[in-house]
Amino acid sequence: MLNETPDDARNVILVGHNPSVQGLAEILPGAGGGAGAGSGEARERLTRRGFATAGFAVLSFTGSWKALEPGVAALDDYWAPSE
Protein backbone atom coordinates (compact mmCIF):
# COMPACT_ATOMS: atom_id res chain seq x y z
CA MET A 1 0.00 0.00 0.00
CA LEU A 2 2.75 2.51 0.86
CA ASN A 3 4.53 1.66 -2.41
CA GLU A 4 1.43 2.90 -4.26
CA THR A 5 1.59 6.36 -2.67
CA PRO A 6 2.11 9.14 -5.24
CA ASP A 7 5.59 10.65 -5.04
CA ASP A 8 4.18 14.14 -4.55
CA ALA A 9 2.88 13.02 -1.11
CA ARG A 10 5.61 14.06 1.31
CA ASN A 11 3.95 12.85 4.52
CA VAL A 12 1.67 9.88 5.15
CA ILE A 13 -0.19 8.83 8.26
CA LEU A 14 -0.83 5.11 8.41
CA VAL A 15 -3.39 3.90 10.94
CA GLY A 16 -3.51 0.19 11.62
CA HIS A 17 -3.47 -2.63 14.14
CA ASN A 18 -0.89 -4.98 15.56
CA PRO A 19 0.98 -7.06 14.82
CA SER A 20 1.29 -5.46 11.37
CA VAL A 21 2.00 -1.88 12.52
CA GLN A 22 4.75 -2.94 14.92
CA GLY A 23 6.21 -5.21 12.27
CA LEU A 24 6.32 -2.35 9.79
CA ALA A 25 7.94 -0.03 12.35
CA GLU A 26 10.59 -2.67 12.99
CA ILE A 27 11.28 -3.87 9.44
CA LEU A 28 11.41 -0.58 7.52
CA PRO A 29 14.42 0.68 9.52
CA GLY A 30 15.96 -2.80 9.44
CA ALA A 31 18.29 -4.27 12.02
CA GLY A 32 20.93 -1.60 11.57
CA GLY A 33 18.60 1.33 12.13
CA GLY A 34 18.01 2.18 8.48
CA ALA A 35 19.61 4.59 6.10
CA GLY A 36 19.34 7.53 8.47
CA ALA A 37 19.89 5.39 11.57
CA GLY A 38 17.21 7.31 13.44
CA SER A 39 16.90 7.26 17.17
CA GLY A 40 18.44 4.36 19.05
CA GLU A 41 16.34 5.45 22.01
CA ALA A 42 13.13 5.16 19.96
CA ARG A 43 14.11 1.67 18.80
CA GLU A 44 14.89 0.62 22.37
CA ARG A 45 11.49 1.88 23.63
CA LEU A 46 9.65 0.12 20.80
CA THR A 47 11.53 -3.13 21.40
CA ARG A 48 11.12 -3.02 25.18
CA ARG A 49 7.45 -2.02 25.33
CA GLY A 50 6.06 -3.25 22.05
CA PHE A 51 3.71 -1.14 19.97
CA ALA A 52 1.11 0.01 22.49
CA THR A 53 -2.51 0.79 21.72
CA ALA A 54 -2.69 4.42 20.51
CA GLY A 55 1.11 4.49 20.13
CA PHE A 56 2.81 5.98 17.12
CA ALA A 57 6.12 5.73 15.32
CA VAL A 58 7.74 8.39 13.16
CA LEU A 59 9.79 7.02 10.29
CA SER A 60 11.56 8.87 7.51
CA PHE A 61 13.29 7.95 4.27
CA THR A 62 14.58 9.61 1.13
CA GLY A 63 13.41 8.56 -2.29
CA SER A 64 10.37 7.36 -4.16
CA TRP A 65 7.54 5.59 -2.36
CA LYS A 66 8.00 2.79 -4.90
CA ALA A 67 11.51 2.27 -3.48
CA LEU A 68 10.32 1.89 0.12
CA GLU A 69 11.52 -1.48 1.37
CA PRO A 70 12.98 -3.05 4.52
CA GLY A 71 16.10 -1.28 5.72
CA VAL A 72 15.70 2.06 3.91
CA ALA A 73 13.89 4.09 6.58
CA ALA A 74 14.96 5.59 9.88
CA LEU A 75 12.92 5.23 13.06
CA ASP A 76 13.01 8.83 14.24
CA ASP A 77 10.69 8.54 17.24
CA TYR A 78 8.29 6.26 19.05
CA TRP A 79 5.68 7.32 21.60
CA ALA A 80 3.15 5.39 23.68
CA PRO A 81 0.43 6.78 25.97
CA SER A 82 2.18 5.31 29.02
CA GLU A 83 5.17 7.62 28.51
mmCIF file of N, CA and C in Angstrom, residues 1-71:
data_model
loop_
_atom_site.group_PDB
_atom_site.id
_atom_site.type_symbol
_atom_site.label_atom_id
_atom_site.label_comp_id
_atom_site.label_asym_id
_atom_site.label_seq_id
_atom_site.Cartn_x
_atom_site.Cartn_y
_atom_site.Cartn_z
ATOM 1 N N MET A 1 0.812 -1.177 0.000
ATOM 2 C CA MET A 1 0.000 0.000 0.000
ATOM 3 C C MET A 1 0.869 1.260 0.000
ATOM 4 N N LEU A 2 1.886 1.325 0.835
ATOM 5 C CA LEU A 2 2.751 2.508 0.859
ATOM 6 C C LEU A 2 3.496 2.681 -0.459
ATOM 7 N N ASN A 3 3.834 1.581 -1.122
ATOM 8 C CA ASN A 3 4.526 1.662 -2.410
ATOM 9 C C ASN A 3 3.652 2.262 -3.516
ATOM 10 N N GLU A 4 2.356 2.336 -3.280
ATOM 11 C CA GLU A 4 1.433 2.903 -4.262
ATOM 12 C C GLU A 4 1.150 4.379 -4.015
ATOM 13 N N THR A 5 1.772 4.950 -2.990
ATOM 14 C CA THR A 5 1.586 6.360 -2.669
ATOM 15 C C THR A 5 2.227 7.224 -3.749
ATOM 16 N N PRO A 6 1.513 8.243 -4.237
ATOM 17 C CA PRO A 6 2.107 9.140 -5.245
ATOM 18 C C PRO A 6 3.340 9.847 -4.678
ATOM 19 N N ASP A 7 4.340 10.043 -5.500
ATOM 20 C CA ASP A 7 5.589 10.651 -5.040
ATOM 21 C C ASP A 7 5.442 12.104 -4.611
ATOM 22 N N ASP A 8 4.355 12.763 -5.000
ATOM 23 C CA ASP A 8 4.178 14.142 -4.553
ATOM 24 C C ASP A 8 3.639 14.215 -3.123
ATOM 25 N N ALA A 9 3.294 13.067 -2.517
ATOM 26 C CA ALA A 9 2.880 13.022 -1.108
ATOM 27 C C ALA A 9 4.138 12.950 -0.248
ATOM 28 N N ARG A 10 4.398 14.007 0.485
ATOM 29 C CA ARG A 10 5.612 14.055 1.310
ATOM 30 C C ARG A 10 5.436 13.385 2.666
ATOM 31 N N ASN A 11 4.231 13.420 3.210
ATOM 32 C CA ASN A 11 3.947 12.850 4.523
ATOM 33 C C ASN A 11 2.724 11.952 4.427
ATOM 34 N N VAL A 12 2.775 10.832 5.135
ATOM 35 C CA VAL A 12 1.670 9.882 5.150
ATOM 36 C C VAL A 12 1.433 9.458 6.592
ATOM 37 N N ILE A 13 0.174 9.389 6.962
ATOM 38 C CA ILE A 13 -0.194 8.828 8.263
ATOM 39 C C ILE A 13 -0.854 7.489 7.988
ATOM 40 N N LEU A 14 -0.296 6.452 8.563
ATOM 41 C CA LEU A 14 -0.831 5.110 8.408
ATOM 42 C C LEU A 14 -1.446 4.701 9.741
ATOM 43 N N VAL A 15 -2.701 4.356 9.735
ATOM 44 C CA VAL A 15 -3.389 3.900 10.944
ATOM 45 C C VAL A 15 -3.671 2.424 10.760
ATOM 46 N N GLY A 16 -3.309 1.625 11.751
ATOM 47 C CA GLY A 16 -3.514 0.189 11.619
ATOM 48 C C GLY A 16 -3.521 -0.496 12.971
ATOM 49 N N HIS A 17 -3.419 -1.799 12.934
ATOM 50 C CA HIS A 17 -3.465 -2.630 14.137
ATOM 51 C C HIS A 17 -2.229 -3.516 14.192
ATOM 52 N N ASN A 18 -1.972 -4.026 15.374
ATOM 53 C CA ASN A 18 -0.893 -4.983 15.556
ATOM 54 C C ASN A 18 -1.375 -6.367 15.180
ATOM 55 N N PRO A 19 -0.474 -7.212 14.776
ATOM 56 C CA PRO A 19 0.981 -7.060 14.817
ATOM 57 C C PRO A 19 1.569 -6.352 13.593
ATOM 58 N N SER A 20 0.746 -6.006 12.615
ATOM 59 C CA SER A 20 1.294 -5.461 11.371
ATOM 60 C C SER A 20 1.959 -4.103 11.535
ATOM 61 N N VAL A 21 1.410 -3.216 12.362
ATOM 62 C CA VAL A 21 2.002 -1.883 12.515
ATOM 63 C C VAL A 21 3.359 -1.976 13.213
ATOM 64 N N GLN A 22 3.461 -2.773 14.249
ATOM 65 C CA GLN A 22 4.751 -2.939 14.921
ATOM 66 C C GLN A 22 5.749 -3.578 13.972
ATOM 67 N N GLY A 23 5.324 -4.566 13.217
ATOM 68 C CA GLY A 23 6.215 -5.209 12.265
ATOM 69 C C GLY A 23 6.754 -4.226 11.238
ATOM 70 N N LEU A 24 5.893 -3.359 10.750
ATOM 71 C CA LEU A 24 6.316 -2.347 9.785
ATOM 72 C C LEU A 24 7.314 -1.379 10.421
ATOM 73 N N ALA A 25 7.045 -0.955 11.649
ATOM 74 C CA ALA A 25 7.942 -0.029 12.349
ATOM 75 C C ALA A 25 9.294 -0.669 12.657
ATOM 76 N N GLU A 26 9.324 -1.979 12.728
ATOM 77 C CA GLU A 26 10.592 -2.674 12.986
ATOM 78 C C GLU A 26 11.340 -3.024 11.703
ATOM 79 N N ILE A 27 10.620 -3.392 10.649
ATOM 80 C CA ILE A 27 11.285 -3.873 9.435
ATOM 81 C C ILE A 27 11.745 -2.750 8.508
ATOM 82 N N LEU A 28 10.996 -1.645 8.429
ATOM 83 C CA LEU A 28 11.414 -0.575 7.518
ATOM 84 C C LEU A 28 12.771 0.012 7.893
ATOM 85 N N PRO A 29 13.068 0.225 9.178
ATOM 86 C CA PRO A 29 14.420 0.678 9.522
ATOM 87 C C PRO A 29 15.457 -0.445 9.437
ATOM 88 N N GLY A 30 15.035 -1.680 9.490
ATOM 89 C CA GLY A 30 15.961 -2.799 9.441
ATOM 90 C C GLY A 30 16.744 -2.941 10.740
ATOM 91 N N ALA A 31 17.532 -3.962 10.815
ATOM 92 C CA ALA A 31 18.289 -4.273 12.024
ATOM 93 C C ALA A 31 19.331 -3.226 12.358
ATOM 94 N N GLY A 32 19.869 -2.574 11.342
ATOM 95 C CA GLY A 32 20.928 -1.601 11.573
ATOM 96 C C GLY A 32 20.430 -0.194 11.820
ATOM 97 N N GLY A 33 19.122 0.002 11.871
ATOM 98 C CA GLY A 33 18.601 1.331 12.133
ATOM 99 C C GLY A 33 18.214 2.093 10.883
ATOM 100 N N GLY A 34 18.445 1.530 9.718
ATOM 101 C CA GLY A 34 18.008 2.176 8.482
ATOM 102 C C GLY A 34 19.030 3.140 7.941
ATOM 103 N N ALA A 35 18.691 3.711 6.815
ATOM 104 C CA ALA A 35 19.607 4.593 6.098
ATOM 105 C C ALA A 35 19.998 5.805 6.921
ATOM 106 N N GLY A 36 19.051 6.346 7.673
ATOM 107 C CA GLY A 36 19.339 7.525 8.475
ATOM 108 C C GLY A 36 19.614 7.184 9.923
ATOM 109 N N ALA A 37 19.670 5.912 10.229
ATOM 110 C CA ALA A 37 19.894 5.387 11.575
ATOM 111 C C ALA A 37 18.751 5.711 12.508
ATOM 112 N N GLY A 38 18.317 6.972 12.560
ATOM 113 C CA GLY A 38 17.209 7.314 13.443
ATOM 114 C C GLY A 38 17.635 7.321 14.888
ATOM 115 N N SER A 39 16.668 7.173 15.737
ATOM 116 C CA SER A 39 16.903 7.263 17.167
ATOM 117 C C SER A 39 17.054 5.877 17.782
ATOM 118 N N GLY A 40 18.233 5.611 18.337
ATOM 119 C CA GLY A 40 18.437 4.357 19.052
ATOM 120 C C GLY A 40 17.532 4.266 20.263
ATOM 121 N N GLU A 41 17.237 5.410 20.865
ATOM 122 C CA GLU A 41 16.337 5.454 22.013
ATOM 123 C C GLU A 41 14.921 5.051 21.604
ATOM 124 N N ALA A 42 14.464 5.520 20.451
ATOM 125 C CA ALA A 42 13.130 5.157 19.960
ATOM 126 C C ALA A 42 13.062 3.658 19.696
ATOM 127 N N ARG A 43 14.083 3.111 19.070
ATOM 128 C CA ARG A 43 14.111 1.669 18.798
ATOM 129 C C ARG A 43 14.098 0.872 20.097
ATOM 130 N N GLU A 44 14.840 1.322 21.073
ATOM 131 C CA GLU A 44 14.890 0.622 22.367
ATOM 132 C C GLU A 44 13.518 0.640 23.036
ATOM 133 N N ARG A 45 12.839 1.790 23.028
ATOM 134 C CA ARG A 45 11.490 1.882 23.629
ATOM 135 C C ARG A 45 10.504 0.975 22.903
ATOM 136 N N LEU A 46 10.553 0.972 21.577
ATOM 137 C CA LEU A 46 9.654 0.121 20.802
ATOM 138 C C LEU A 46 9.916 -1.349 21.088
ATOM 139 N N THR A 47 11.165 -1.736 21.143
ATOM 140 C CA THR A 47 11.532 -3.125 21.401
ATOM 141 C C THR A 47 11.133 -3.550 22.816
ATOM 142 N N ARG A 48 11.396 -2.687 23.780
ATOM 143 C CA ARG A 48 11.125 -3.019 25.180
ATOM 144 C C ARG A 48 9.637 -3.079 25.478
ATOM 145 N N ARG A 49 8.870 -2.135 24.968
ATOM 146 C CA ARG A 49 7.452 -2.019 25.333
ATOM 147 C C ARG A 49 6.501 -2.612 24.313
ATOM 148 N N GLY A 50 6.974 -2.841 23.106
ATOM 149 C CA GLY A 50 6.063 -3.250 22.052
ATOM 150 C C GLY A 50 5.257 -2.053 21.576
ATOM 151 N N PHE A 51 4.478 -2.236 20.541
ATOM 152 C CA PHE A 51 3.707 -1.139 19.974
ATOM 153 C C PHE A 51 2.385 -1.062 20.713
ATOM 154 N N ALA A 52 2.282 -0.118 21.627
ATOM 155 C CA ALA A 52 1.112 0.007 22.494
ATOM 156 C C ALA A 52 -0.105 0.519 21.732
ATOM 157 N N THR A 53 -1.284 0.219 22.252
ATOM 158 C CA THR A 53 -2.514 0.794 21.721
ATOM 159 C C THR A 53 -2.402 2.308 21.765
ATOM 160 N N ALA A 54 -2.748 2.959 20.669
ATOM 161 C CA ALA A 54 -2.686 4.419 20.506
ATOM 162 C C ALA A 54 -1.249 4.940 20.439
ATOM 163 N N GLY A 55 -0.276 4.059 20.297
ATOM 164 C CA GLY A 55 1.110 4.490 20.128
ATOM 165 C C GLY A 55 1.354 4.929 18.696
ATOM 166 N N PHE A 56 2.454 5.627 18.491
ATOM 167 C CA PHE A 56 2.810 5.975 17.119
ATOM 168 C C PHE A 56 4.319 5.995 16.933
ATOM 169 N N ALA A 57 4.712 5.722 15.704
ATOM 170 C CA ALA A 57 6.116 5.733 15.322
ATOM 171 C C ALA A 57 6.283 6.747 14.206
ATOM 172 N N VAL A 58 7.404 7.440 14.216
ATOM 173 C CA VAL A 58 7.738 8.393 13.164
ATOM 174 C C VAL A 58 8.932 7.821 12.413
ATOM 175 N N LEU A 59 8.719 7.549 11.137
ATOM 176 C CA LEU A 59 9.785 7.022 10.287
ATOM 177 C C LEU A 59 10.023 7.995 9.144
ATOM 178 N N SER A 60 11.241 8.011 8.644
ATOM 179 C CA SER A 60 11.562 8.868 7.505
ATOM 180 C C SER A 60 12.453 8.096 6.537
ATOM 181 N N PHE A 61 12.398 8.519 5.280
ATOM 182 C CA PHE A 61 13.288 7.953 4.271
ATOM 183 C C PHE A 61 13.382 8.939 3.117
ATOM 184 N N THR A 62 14.384 8.761 2.300
ATOM 185 C CA THR A 62 14.580 9.610 1.132
ATOM 186 C C THR A 62 14.383 8.758 -0.115
ATOM 187 N N GLY A 63 13.601 9.271 -1.039
ATOM 188 C CA GLY A 63 13.412 8.556 -2.293
ATOM 189 C C GLY A 63 11.959 8.402 -2.648
ATOM 190 N N SER A 64 11.714 7.627 -3.658
ATOM 191 C CA SER A 64 10.374 7.365 -4.157
ATOM 192 C C SER A 64 9.644 6.385 -3.246
ATOM 193 N N TRP A 65 8.344 6.547 -3.135
ATOM 194 C CA TRP A 65 7.543 5.588 -2.364
ATOM 195 C C TRP A 65 7.669 4.191 -2.953
ATOM 196 N N LYS A 66 7.856 4.103 -4.249
ATOM 197 C CA LYS A 66 8.001 2.794 -4.901
ATOM 198 C C LYS A 66 9.273 2.083 -4.432
ATOM 199 N N ALA A 67 10.241 2.844 -3.942
ATOM 200 C CA ALA A 67 11.510 2.275 -3.485
ATOM 201 C C ALA A 67 11.502 1.935 -1.989
ATOM 202 N N LEU A 68 10.388 2.189 -1.312
ATOM 203 C CA LEU A 68 10.318 1.894 0.124
ATOM 204 C C LEU A 68 10.347 0.388 0.336
ATOM 205 N N GLU A 69 11.334 -0.059 1.095
ATOM 206 C CA GLU A 69 11.520 -1.480 1.372
ATOM 207 C C GLU A 69 12.247 -1.626 2.698
ATOM 208 N N PRO A 70 12.296 -2.843 3.239
ATOM 209 C CA PRO A 70 12.978 -3.048 4.517
ATOM 210 C C PRO A 70 14.403 -2.504 4.495
ATOM 211 N N GLY A 71 14.740 -1.774 5.546
ATOM 212 C CA GLY A 71 16.098 -1.275 5.720
ATOM 213 C C GLY A 71 16.374 0.111 5.180
#
